[in-house]
CSV table of C-alpha atoms in Angstrom, one decimal:
chain,number,residue,atom,x,y,z
L,1,MET,CA,56.7,-15.5,-4.3
L,2,THR,CA,59.5,-12.8,-4.2
L,3,LEU,CA,59.4,-9.2,-3.7
L,4,PRO,CA,60.4,-8.3,-7.1
L,5,MET,CA,57.5,-10.4,-8.4
L,6,LEU,CA,55.3,-8.6,-6.1
L,7,ALA,CA,56.5,-5.2,-7.2
L,8,ALA,CA,56.1,-6.1,-10.8
L,9,PHE,CA,52.5,-7.1,-10.0
L,10,ALA,CA,51.8,-4.0,-8.1
L,11,GLY,CA,53.0,-1.9,-11.0
L,12,ALA,CA,50.8,-3.8,-13.6
L,13,ILE,CA,47.8,-3.4,-11.3
L,14,PHE,CA,48.5,0.2,-10.9
L,15,ILE,CA,48.5,0.7,-14.6
L,16,LEU,CA,45.4,-1.4,-15.0
L,17,PHE,CA,43.4,0.4,-12.4
L,18,PHE,CA,44.3,3.7,-13.8
L,19,THR,CA,43.3,2.7,-17.5
L,20,PRO,CA,40.2,4.7,-18.4
L,21,GLY,CA,37.2,2.6,-18.3
L,22,PRO,CA,33.5,2.4,-17.3
L,23,GLY,CA,34.3,1.8,-13.6
L,24,ASN,CA,36.5,4.9,-13.3
L,25,VAL,CA,34.0,7.1,-15.1
L,26,ALA,CA,31.2,5.9,-12.8
L,27,MET,CA,33.2,6.5,-9.7
L,28,VAL,CA,33.7,10.0,-10.9
L,29,ALA,CA,30.1,10.6,-11.9
L,30,ARG,CA,29.0,9.2,-8.5
L,31,THR,CA,31.4,11.6,-6.7
L,32,LEU,CA,30.0,14.6,-8.6
L,33,ASP,CA,26.4,13.5,-8.0
L,34,ALA,CA,26.5,12.5,-4.2
L,35,GLY,CA,30.1,13.4,-2.9
L,36,PRO,CA,33.4,11.8,-2.2
L,37,VAL,CA,32.2,9.2,0.3
L,38,HIS,CA,29.9,7.7,-2.3
L,39,GLY,CA,32.7,7.9,-4.8
L,40,PHE,CA,35.0,5.8,-2.5
L,41,ILE,CA,32.2,3.3,-1.8
L,42,TYR,CA,31.4,2.8,-5.4
L,43,GLY,CA,35.1,2.3,-5.9
L,44,ALA,CA,35.1,-0.3,-3.0
L,45,GLY,CA,32.4,-2.1,-4.7
L,46,ILE,CA,34.5,-2.4,-8.0
L,47,ILE,CA,37.5,-3.7,-6.0
L,48,THR,CA,35.3,-6.2,-4.3
L,49,GLY,CA,34.4,-7.8,-7.6
L,50,ASP,CA,37.9,-7.7,-8.8
L,51,ILE,CA,39.2,-9.4,-5.6
L,52,PHE,CA,36.4,-12.1,-6.3
L,53,TRP,CA,37.7,-12.8,-9.8
L,54,LEU,CA,41.3,-12.8,-8.7
L,55,THR,CA,40.4,-15.4,-6.2
L,56,VAL,CA,38.5,-17.5,-8.8
L,57,ALA,CA,41.8,-17.5,-10.9
L,58,VAL,CA,44.1,-18.2,-8.3
L,59,THR,CA,42.0,-21.2,-6.8
L,60,GLY,CA,41.4,-22.6,-10.3
L,61,LEU,CA,37.6,-22.2,-10.3
L,62,THR,CA,37.5,-21.3,-13.9
L,63,ALA,CA,34.3,-23.2,-14.3
L,64,LEU,CA,32.5,-20.7,-12.0
L,65,ALA,CA,33.0,-18.1,-14.6
L,66,GLY,CA,30.6,-20.1,-17.0
L,67,SER,CA,28.3,-21.6,-14.5
L,68,LEU,CA,26.8,-18.4,-12.9
L,69,GLY,CA,23.9,-18.8,-15.4
L,70,PRO,CA,20.9,-16.8,-14.7
L,71,SER,CA,22.4,-15.2,-11.4
L,72,VAL,CA,24.6,-13.1,-13.7
L,73,TRP,CA,21.6,-11.5,-15.2
L,74,ILE,CA,19.9,-10.9,-11.8
L,75,ILE,CA,23.1,-8.9,-10.7
L,76,LYS,CA,23.2,-7.1,-14.0
L,77,VAL,CA,19.6,-5.9,-13.7
L,78,LEU,CA,20.1,-5.1,-10.1
L,79,GLY,CA,23.2,-3.1,-10.8
L,80,ALA,CA,21.9,-1.4,-13.9
L,81,ALA,CA,18.5,-0.5,-12.0
L,82,ILE,CA,20.5,1.1,-9.2
L,83,LEU,CA,22.5,3.2,-11.8
L,84,ILE,CA,19.2,4.2,-13.6
L,85,TRP,CA,17.9,5.3,-10.3
L,86,PHE,CA,21.0,7.6,-9.7
L,87,ALA,CA,20.6,8.9,-13.2
L,88,TYR,CA,16.8,9.5,-12.4
L,89,LYS,CA,17.8,11.6,-9.5
L,90,ALA,CA,20.5,13.5,-11.4
L,91,PHE,CA,18.1,14.3,-14.2
L,92,ARG,CA,15.4,15.4,-11.4
L,93,SER,CA,18.1,17.7,-10.0
L,94,PHE,CA,18.8,19.1,-13.4
L,95,ALA,CA,15.1,19.8,-14.0
L,96,ASN,CA,14.7,21.3,-10.4
L,97,PRO,CA,18.3,22.7,-9.4
L,98,GLU,CA,18.9,23.3,-5.7
L,99,THR,CA,20.8,26.0,-4.2
L,100,PRO,CA,24.5,25.3,-3.3
L,101,GLU,CA,23.6,25.1,0.5
L,102,ARG,CA,21.0,22.4,0.0
L,103,ILE,CA,23.1,20.2,-2.3
L,104,ARG,CA,24.3,16.9,-0.5
L,105,GLY,CA,24.3,13.2,-1.3
L,106,THR,CA,22.2,10.4,-0.1
L,107,SER,CA,24.2,9.9,3.1
L,108,THR,CA,22.4,7.0,4.6
L,109,ARG,CA,23.1,3.4,5.3
L,110,LEU,CA,20.6,2.5,2.4
L,111,GLY,CA,22.3,5.0,-0.1
L,112,TYR,CA,25.7,3.7,0.8
L,113,ALA,CA,24.7,-0.1,0.4
L,114,ALA,CA,23.1,0.9,-3.0
L,115,THR,CA,26.2,2.5,-4.2
L,116,TRP,CA,28.3,-0.3,-3.0
L,117,LEU,CA,26.2,-2.9,-4.9
L,118,ALA,CA,26.2,-0.9,-7.9
L,119,GLY,CA,30.0,-1.0,-7.8
L,120,VAL,CA,30.2,-4.6,-7.2
L,121,ALA,CA,27.9,-5.3,-10.2
L,122,MET,CA,30.5,-3.5,-12.6
L,123,PRO,CA,33.0,-6.4,-12.5
L,124,LEU,CA,31.0,-9.2,-11.0
L,125,THR,CA,28.6,-9.3,-14.1
L,126,ASN,CA,31.5,-9.5,-16.6
L,127,PRO,CA,33.2,-12.8,-16.6
L,128,LYS,CA,35.7,-11.5,-18.7
L,129,PRO,CA,38.1,-10.5,-15.8
L,130,ILE,CA,38.6,-14.3,-15.1
L,131,VAL,CA,40.0,-14.7,-18.5
L,132,PHE,CA,42.2,-11.6,-17.9
L,133,TYR,CA,43.4,-12.8,-14.5
L,134,LEU,CA,44.2,-16.2,-15.8
L,135,SER,CA,46.4,-14.7,-18.6
L,136,PHE,CA,47.9,-12.0,-16.5
L,137,LEU,CA,48.8,-13.7,-13.5
L,138,PRO,CA,51.0,-16.5,-14.8
L,139,ALA,CA,53.3,-13.7,-16.1
L,140,PHE,CA,54.1,-13.0,-12.4
L,141,PHE,CA,53.4,-16.1,-10.4
L,142,ASP,CA,53.1,-20.0,-10.7
L,143,LEU,CA,49.5,-20.2,-9.9
L,144,SER,CA,49.9,-23.8,-8.9
L,145,ARG,CA,52.2,-22.6,-6.0
L,146,VAL,CA,50.2,-19.7,-4.7
L,147,GLY,CA,49.4,-20.2,-1.1
L,148,LEU,CA,47.3,-18.1,1.5
L,149,SER,CA,49.9,-15.8,2.2
L,150,ASP,CA,50.6,-15.1,-1.4
L,151,TRP,CA,46.9,-14.4,-2.0
L,152,LEU,CA,46.8,-12.1,0.9
L,153,ALA,CA,49.7,-10.2,-0.5
L,154,MET,CA,48.2,-9.9,-3.9
L,155,VAL,CA,44.8,-8.7,-2.3
L,156,ALA,CA,46.7,-6.1,-0.1
L,157,ILE,CA,48.4,-4.8,-3.2
L,158,MET,CA,45.0,-4.5,-5.1
L,159,LEU,CA,43.6,-2.7,-2.1
L,160,ALA,CA,46.5,-0.3,-2.1
L,161,MET,CA,46.4,0.3,-5.8
L,162,TYR,CA,42.7,0.9,-5.4
L,163,GLY,CA,43.3,3.4,-2.6
L,164,ILE,CA,45.7,5.3,-4.7
L,165,THR,CA,43.3,5.2,-7.8
L,166,ALA,CA,40.3,6.2,-5.8
L,167,THR,CA,42.1,8.8,-4.0
L,168,VAL,CA,43.2,10.6,-7.3
L,169,HIS,CA,39.9,10.2,-9.3
L,170,VAL,CA,37.5,10.8,-6.3
L,171,GLY,CA,39.7,13.8,-5.1
L,172,LEU,CA,39.9,15.6,-8.3
L,173,ALA,CA,36.1,15.0,-9.0
L,174,HIS,CA,35.4,16.4,-5.5
L,175,ARG,CA,37.4,19.5,-6.3
L,176,ALA,CA,35.4,19.8,-9.6
L,177,ARG,CA,32.3,19.3,-7.5
L,178,GLY,CA,33.0,22.3,-5.3
L,179,TRP,CA,34.0,24.4,-8.2
L,180,LEU,CA,30.8,23.5,-10.0
L,181,LYS,CA,28.6,24.3,-6.9
L,182,ALA,CA,30.5,27.6,-6.5
L,183,LYS,CA,30.0,28.7,-10.0
L,184,GLY,CA,26.4,27.7,-10.0
L,185,VAL,CA,26.6,25.3,-13.0
L,186,LYS,CA,25.9,22.1,-11.1
L,187,ARG,CA,22.5,22.0,-13.0
L,188,TRP,CA,24.4,20.9,-16.1
L,189,ALA,CA,26.9,18.7,-14.2
L,190,ASP,CA,23.8,16.8,-13.2
L,191,ALA,CA,22.7,16.4,-16.8
L,192,ILE,CA,26.2,15.0,-17.7
L,193,THR,CA,26.2,12.8,-14.6
L,194,GLY,CA,22.8,11.4,-15.4
L,195,VAL,CA,23.9,10.5,-19.0
L,196,VAL,CA,27.2,8.9,-17.7
L,197,MET,CA,25.1,6.6,-15.3
L,198,LEU,CA,22.6,5.7,-18.0
L,199,VAL,CA,25.5,4.7,-20.5
L,200,VAL,CA,27.2,2.8,-17.6
L,201,ALA,CA,23.9,1.0,-16.9
L,202,MET,CA,23.7,-0.1,-20.7
L,203,VAL,CA,27.3,-1.2,-20.6
L,204,LEU,CA,26.3,-3.6,-17.7
L,205,LEU,CA,23.3,-5.0,-19.6
L,206,ILE,CA,24.7,-5.4,-23.0
L,207,ARG,CA,28.3,-6.7,-22.5
């Protein structure tokens, strides 16, 4: 695996991660709802699922994508339930708006774990990425010759691209969150956040 190959892979992953999709939208919505830490943790869940599918593709375990069976639905329901809970809290905040001084996220270990699990559920419940990686990776690498060091290099690139993507999305959302609080319009942002969370939950369940 050569440096130009890794550079091309990095560029493709960068474009892929920045392409608008439910994951990025939900990461922004989670930031608006609970703050930047939750936004980064949600994104960390997404990249965890993506690395799982990358590993499946690299190791040739394509049968796994079709053999998850009922466990896929368990993960889907769990992820959707967490997102619906987030939506409920956002709608409740819309109905009973707090003052800016009292607005803060669920900064507890349980809250962080729920956010991470919701992020993991986004790619993990969708076997389509295995098809994508199986068709995408051969354009850059000979999968039959990918070793541990090559896999580690690809994971490192994905983590770096996640860091850049999450920093941009979460950073801009956090700035908007501060503006919303300062302008006293967070109530309506909560309503939009609730709708986004519900839509993403439905995407998880029906795709």
